[in-house]
Amino acid sequence: MRLGITLQETYTLVLTVLVLLAIFGTSYCQWAIRKATTAEQIERIKVVNSRVKMGWWLIVIFTLAFWAGPIVLLIVFALVSFFTFREFVALTPTKVSDHWALVVSFYIVIPLQYILIGLDRYWLFTVFIPVYLFLLLPVLMSLRPDSDRFLERVAKIQWGLMLSVYCISHAPALMNFDITRFGSSPSLLLLFFLLIVFLGDLFVVMASSYFGGKTLRDNPHKTVKGILIGGFITILVGYGLFWMTPFRSWQALVMAIVIVVTGTFGDIVISSVKRSLGSRFMDGDKYIGRGNLERLAPLMFSAPVYYHITQAYFSANW
């Protein structure tokens, strides 16, 4: 292992640092919100606090990845996909004739996608939803005698599955890489990705709150200046964390840039999607079943890109 420490010592070190940072961030936000004097200050602190709370979820996933094993980790991500897709469907007008398509999506597609990942069927889980399911769903929906806005209804369910299940599922799929000979582990590979996604969103929100600037059209909590400054800081952090990855320092820098850029695109797209569906932008404190689309937007777009670039890198070096 790089830095002259074992993998076990690396796990313990990273977990300890994450817990201390989460405790500090939570304590600071609680103190700051009591000191705030204006409604605008309170709102900004609440947004930052919601991001800090995501750090506790990161710790839970980190712990599951290292101690509970990949099966439990897959179950957690499957539940995340389930609730995220449920939120997407709740925002999307559906009809009674869509019932069986939704039943198949919730209770067959989601479990099967994660089972394929658990079985390490790379050649199948990467095409199951975007190829076979995209062809199957229109067939299921066409069996009902309802052609009203048929294409629109099919497309919404398809893209809900694409974002909520297919894209998110690429994160735990990183656990399938055997990279011990590179001086790292798949758990650290996953943690590096989650850290960059989480810190990128946190730093952008904090920079947007502190430096201000022109807000995004569909996301009032982020500004252009905040995205540039927060993204730059995140990329530097990714460069500094190369030691916990199988990558060289410059490769970790490139990976961090890819994650930050694609995550930013995801955030912009998901905000536009929710606006187009008539949803008011919210950033409350509930994490299961509400607000998942905003918080997971960077992960949705960056996970498959990061996975496939990493897979290509290992293929070239095996």
Coordinates of C-alpha atoms in Angstrom, one line a residue:
M1 CA 0.0 0.0 0.0
R2 CA 1.2 3.5 -0.7
L3 CA 2.4 5.7 2.2
G4 CA 3.9 2.6 3.7
I5 CA 0.7 1.5 5.5
T6 CA -1.5 -1.5 5.1
L7 CA -5.0 -1.6 3.7
Q8 CA -6.4 -2.3 7.1
E9 CA -4.6 0.8 8.5
T10 CA -5.8 2.8 5.5
Y11 CA -9.5 1.8 6.2
T12 CA -9.2 2.8 9.8
L13 CA -7.5 6.1 9.0
V14 CA -10.0 7.1 6.4
L15 CA -13.0 6.1 8.6
T16 CA -11.6 8.1 11.5
V17 CA -11.1 11.2 9.4
L18 CA -14.5 10.9 7.9
V19 CA -16.2 10.6 11.3
L20 CA -14.2 13.6 12.8
L21 CA -15.1 15.8 9.8
A22 CA -18.8 14.8 9.9
I23 CA -18.9 15.6 13.7
F24 CA -17.1 18.9 13.1
G25 CA -19.4 19.9 10.2
T26 CA -22.6 18.9 12.0
S27 CA -21.5 20.8 15.2
Y28 CA -20.5 23.9 13.2
C29 CA -23.8 24.0 11.3
Q30 CA -25.8 23.7 14.5
W31 CA -23.8 26.5 16.0
A32 CA -24.0 28.7 12.9
I33 CA -27.8 28.4 12.5
R34 CA -28.3 29.6 16.1
K35 CA -26.0 32.6 15.4
A36 CA -27.7 33.5 12.1
T37 CA -29.7 36.7 12.2
T38 CA -31.4 36.8 8.8
A39 CA -33.7 34.4 6.9
E40 CA -31.2 34.3 4.0
Q41 CA -28.3 33.2 6.3
I42 CA -30.5 30.5 7.9
E43 CA -31.5 29.2 4.4
R44 CA -27.8 29.0 3.3
I45 CA -26.7 27.2 6.4
K46 CA -29.6 24.7 6.1
V47 CA -28.4 23.9 2.5
V48 CA -24.8 23.4 3.7
N49 CA -26.1 21.3 6.7
S50 CA -28.1 19.1 4.3
R51 CA -24.8 18.4 2.4
V52 CA -22.9 17.7 5.7
K53 CA -25.6 15.2 6.7
M54 CA -24.8 13.3 3.4
G55 CA -21.4 12.7 5.0
W56 CA -23.0 10.4 7.5
W57 CA -24.5 8.4 4.7
L58 CA -21.1 8.2 3.1
I59 CA -19.7 6.8 6.3
V60 CA -22.4 4.2 6.4
I61 CA -21.7 3.1 2.9
F62 CA -18.0 3.2 3.6
T63 CA -18.5 0.9 6.6
L64 CA -20.7 -1.5 4.7
A65 CA -18.2 -1.7 1.9
F66 CA -15.4 -2.7 4.2
W67 CA -17.0 -4.7 7.0
A68 CA -20.4 -6.0 5.9
G69 CA -19.4 -7.1 2.4
P70 CA -20.6 -6.4 -1.1
I71 CA -24.0 -8.1 -0.7
V72 CA -25.1 -5.7 2.0
L73 CA -23.7 -2.8 0.0
L74 CA -25.7 -3.9 -3.1
I75 CA -28.9 -4.0 -1.0
V76 CA -28.3 -0.5 0.3
F77 CA -27.8 0.8 -3.3
A78 CA -30.8 -1.1 -4.5
L79 CA -32.9 0.6 -1.8
V80 CA -31.5 4.0 -2.9
S81 CA -32.4 3.2 -6.5
F82 CA -35.9 2.1 -5.4
F83 CA -36.7 5.3 -3.5
T84 CA -35.1 7.6 -6.1
F85 CA -37.1 6.0 -8.9
R86 CA -40.2 6.3 -6.7
E87 CA -39.5 10.0 -6.3
F88 CA -39.1 10.3 -10.1
V89 CA -42.4 8.5 -10.7
A90 CA -44.2 10.7 -8.2
L91 CA -43.1 13.7 -10.2
T92 CA -44.2 12.1 -13.5
P93 CA -47.8 11.9 -14.5
T94 CA -48.8 8.2 -14.9
K95 CA -52.0 6.5 -15.8
V96 CA -53.7 3.3 -14.6
S97 CA -52.6 1.7 -17.9
D98 CA -48.9 2.1 -16.8
H99 CA -49.5 -0.1 -13.8
W100 CA -47.8 -3.3 -15.0
A101 CA -44.8 -1.4 -16.5
L102 CA -44.2 0.2 -13.1
V103 CA -44.7 -3.1 -11.3
V104 CA -42.0 -4.7 -13.5
S105 CA -39.7 -1.7 -13.1
F106 CA -39.9 -1.6 -9.3
Y107 CA -40.1 -5.3 -8.3
I108 CA -38.2 -7.1 -11.2
V109 CA -35.9 -4.6 -12.9
I110 CA -34.3 -3.1 -9.8
P111 CA -33.5 -6.4 -8.0
L112 CA -32.4 -8.1 -11.3
Q113 CA -30.0 -5.2 -12.1
Y114 CA -28.3 -5.5 -8.7
I115 CA -28.3 -9.3 -8.9
L116 CA -26.4 -9.1 -12.2
I117 CA -23.9 -6.8 -10.6
G118 CA -23.5 -9.2 -7.6
L119 CA -22.9 -12.0 -10.0
D120 CA -20.3 -9.8 -11.9
R121 CA -22.1 -10.2 -15.2
Y122 CA -20.5 -7.1 -16.7
W123 CA -21.6 -8.0 -20.3
L124 CA -25.2 -8.2 -19.2
F125 CA -25.8 -5.6 -16.5
T126 CA -24.4 -2.8 -18.7
V127 CA -27.0 -3.5 -21.5
F128 CA -29.9 -4.9 -19.6
I129 CA -31.7 -1.6 -19.0
P130 CA -30.6 0.5 -22.0
V131 CA -31.2 -2.2 -24.5
Y132 CA -33.5 -5.0 -23.4
L133 CA -35.7 -3.1 -21.0
F134 CA -36.0 -0.1 -23.3
L135 CA -37.5 -2.6 -25.8
L136 CA -39.6 -4.4 -23.3
L137 CA -41.4 -1.5 -21.6
P138 CA -43.1 -0.2 -24.7
V139 CA -44.4 -3.7 -25.4
L140 CA -45.9 -4.0 -21.9
M141 CA -47.5 -0.6 -22.2
S142 CA -48.8 -1.2 -25.7
L143 CA -50.8 -4.2 -24.4
R144 CA -53.2 -1.9 -22.7
P145 CA -55.8 -0.1 -24.9
D146 CA -54.4 3.4 -24.1
S147 CA -52.4 5.2 -26.7
D148 CA -52.8 8.7 -25.2
R149 CA -49.4 10.4 -24.9
F150 CA -47.9 6.9 -25.3
L151 CA -44.4 7.9 -26.3
E152 CA -44.1 10.5 -23.6
R153 CA -45.2 8.0 -20.9
V154 CA -42.8 5.3 -22.1
A155 CA -39.9 7.8 -22.3
K156 CA -40.4 9.1 -18.8
I157 CA -40.4 5.6 -17.2
Q158 CA -37.4 4.6 -19.3
W159 CA -35.4 7.6 -18.3
G160 CA -36.5 7.3 -14.7
L161 CA -35.0 3.8 -14.7
M162 CA -31.9 4.9 -16.6
L163 CA -31.1 7.6 -14.1
S164 CA -32.3 6.0 -10.8
V165 CA -31.2 2.4 -11.4
Y166 CA -28.8 2.0 -14.3
C167 CA -26.6 5.0 -13.5
I168 CA -26.6 4.6 -9.8
S169 CA -25.9 0.9 -9.9
H170 CA -22.5 1.5 -11.5
A171 CA -21.2 2.8 -8.2
P172 CA -21.4 -0.5 -6.3
A173 CA -20.3 -2.3 -9.5
L174 CA -16.8 -0.8 -8.8
M175 CA -16.5 -3.5 -6.0
N176 CA -16.2 -6.1 -8.7
F177 CA -12.7 -4.9 -9.8
D178 CA -9.8 -7.1 -8.6
I179 CA -7.1 -4.5 -8.1
T180 CA -5.1 -5.8 -5.2
R181 CA -2.0 -6.0 -7.4
F182 CA -2.2 -2.3 -7.9
G183 CA -1.8 -1.7 -4.1
S184 CA -5.4 -0.7 -3.6
S185 CA -8.8 -2.3 -3.1
P186 CA -12.2 -2.0 -4.8
S187 CA -13.6 -0.5 -1.5
L188 CA -11.1 2.3 -1.7
L189 CA -11.8 2.8 -5.4
L190 CA -15.5 3.2 -4.5
L191 CA -14.7 5.5 -1.6
F192 CA -12.5 7.7 -3.8
F193 CA -15.4 8.1 -6.2
L194 CA -18.0 8.8 -3.5
L195 CA -15.7 11.3 -1.8
I196 CA -15.1 13.3 -4.9
V197 CA -18.9 13.3 -5.6
F198 CA -19.8 14.3 -2.1
L199 CA -17.0 16.9 -1.6
G200 CA -17.7 18.4 -5.0
D201 CA -21.4 19.0 -4.1
L202 CA -20.5 20.3 -0.7
F203 CA -17.7 22.7 -1.8
V204 CA -19.9 24.0 -4.6
V205 CA -22.7 24.8 -2.2
M206 CA -20.4 26.4 0.3
A207 CA -18.6 28.4 -2.4
S208 CA -21.9 29.5 -3.9
S209 CA -23.1 30.7 -0.5
Y210 CA -19.8 32.5 0.4
F211 CA -18.8 34.1 -3.0
G212 CA -22.3 34.5 -4.5
G213 CA -22.6 35.3 -8.2
K214 CA -25.1 34.4 -10.8
T215 CA -27.3 31.5 -9.7
L216 CA -28.1 28.6 -12.0
R217 CA -31.4 29.0 -13.8
D218 CA -33.0 25.9 -12.2
N219 CA -31.0 25.7 -8.9
P220 CA -31.0 28.7 -6.7
H221 CA -28.5 27.2 -4.2
K222 CA -25.6 27.1 -6.7
T223 CA -23.9 29.8 -8.6
V224 CA -21.5 29.8 -11.6
K225 CA -18.7 31.2 -9.5
G226 CA -19.4 28.6 -6.8
I227 CA -19.3 25.8 -9.3
L228 CA -15.9 27.0 -10.6
I229 CA -14.3 27.5 -7.2
G230 CA -15.8 24.5 -5.5
G231 CA -15.0 22.3 -8.5
F232 CA -11.4 23.4 -8.5
I233 CA -11.0 22.7 -4.8
T234 CA -12.5 19.3 -5.3
I235 CA -10.1 18.4 -8.1
L236 CA -7.2 19.4 -5.9
V237 CA -8.5 17.1 -3.2
G238 CA -8.8 14.3 -5.7
Y239 CA -5.2 14.8 -6.8
G240 CA -4.1 14.6 -3.1
L241 CA -6.0 11.4 -2.6
F242 CA -4.2 9.5 -5.4
W243 CA -2.5 7.3 -2.7
M244 CA -5.7 5.5 -1.9
T245 CA -6.4 4.6 -5.5
P246 CA -4.7 2.3 -8.1
F247 CA -4.0 5.4 -10.2
R248 CA -0.9 7.5 -10.5
S249 CA -1.1 11.0 -9.2
W250 CA -1.8 12.6 -12.7
Q251 CA -4.4 9.8 -13.4
A252 CA -6.2 10.5 -10.1
L253 CA -6.2 14.2 -11.2
V254 CA -7.8 13.3 -14.5
M255 CA -10.4 11.0 -12.8
A256 CA -11.3 13.8 -10.4
I257 CA -11.8 16.2 -13.3
V258 CA -14.0 13.7 -15.0
I259 CA -16.1 13.1 -11.9
V260 CA -16.5 16.8 -11.1
V261 CA -17.4 17.8 -14.7
T262 CA -19.8 15.0 -15.3
G263 CA -21.3 15.5 -11.9
T264 CA -21.9 19.2 -12.7
F265 CA -23.6 18.2 -15.9
G266 CA -25.8 15.8 -13.9
D267 CA -26.8 18.5 -11.4
I268 CA -27.8 20.9 -14.2
V269 CA -29.8 18.2 -16.1
I270 CA -31.6 16.9 -13.1
S271 CA -32.6 20.4 -12.0
S272 CA -33.9 21.1 -15.5
V273 CA -35.8 17.8 -15.4
K274 CA -37.5 18.5 -12.1
R275 CA -38.4 22.0 -13.3
S276 CA -39.9 20.7 -16.5
L277 CA -42.0 18.3 -14.4
G278 CA -43.3 21.2 -12.4
S279 CA -41.4 20.4 -9.2
R280 CA -40.4 23.2 -6.8
F281 CA -36.7 23.0 -6.0
M282 CA -36.4 21.7 -2.4
D283 CA -33.6 20.8 -0.2
G284 CA -35.1 19.5 3.0
D285 CA -33.7 17.2 5.6
K286 CA -35.4 14.0 4.5
Y287 CA -33.1 11.6 2.7
I288 CA -35.1 8.5 1.9
G289 CA -37.8 9.1 -0.7
R290 CA -37.5 12.9 -0.9
G291 CA -34.9 15.1 -2.4
N292 CA -32.8 12.1 -3.7
L293 CA -32.8 13.4 -7.2
E294 CA -31.0 16.7 -6.3
R295 CA -28.5 15.0 -4.0
L296 CA -27.7 12.1 -6.3
A297 CA -27.7 14.0 -9.5
P298 CA -23.9 14.3 -9.6
L299 CA -23.5 10.6 -8.9
M300 CA -26.0 9.6 -11.6
F301 CA -24.0 11.1 -14.4
S302 CA -20.5 10.5 -13.1
A303 CA -20.9 6.8 -11.9
P304 CA -21.1 5.1 -15.3
V305 CA -18.5 7.3 -16.9
Y306 CA -16.1 6.7 -14.0
Y307 CA -16.8 3.0 -14.0
H308 CA -16.2 2.5 -17.8
I309 CA -13.0 4.7 -17.8
T310 CA -11.7 2.7 -14.9
Q311 CA -12.7 -0.6 -16.5
A312 CA -10.8 0.5 -19.7
Y313 CA -7.8 1.4 -17.7
F314 CA -7.6 -1.9 -15.9
S315 CA -8.2 -3.8 -19.2
A316 CA -5.2 -2.0 -20.7
N317 CA -3.0 -2.8 -17.7
W318 CA -3.9 -6.5 -17.2

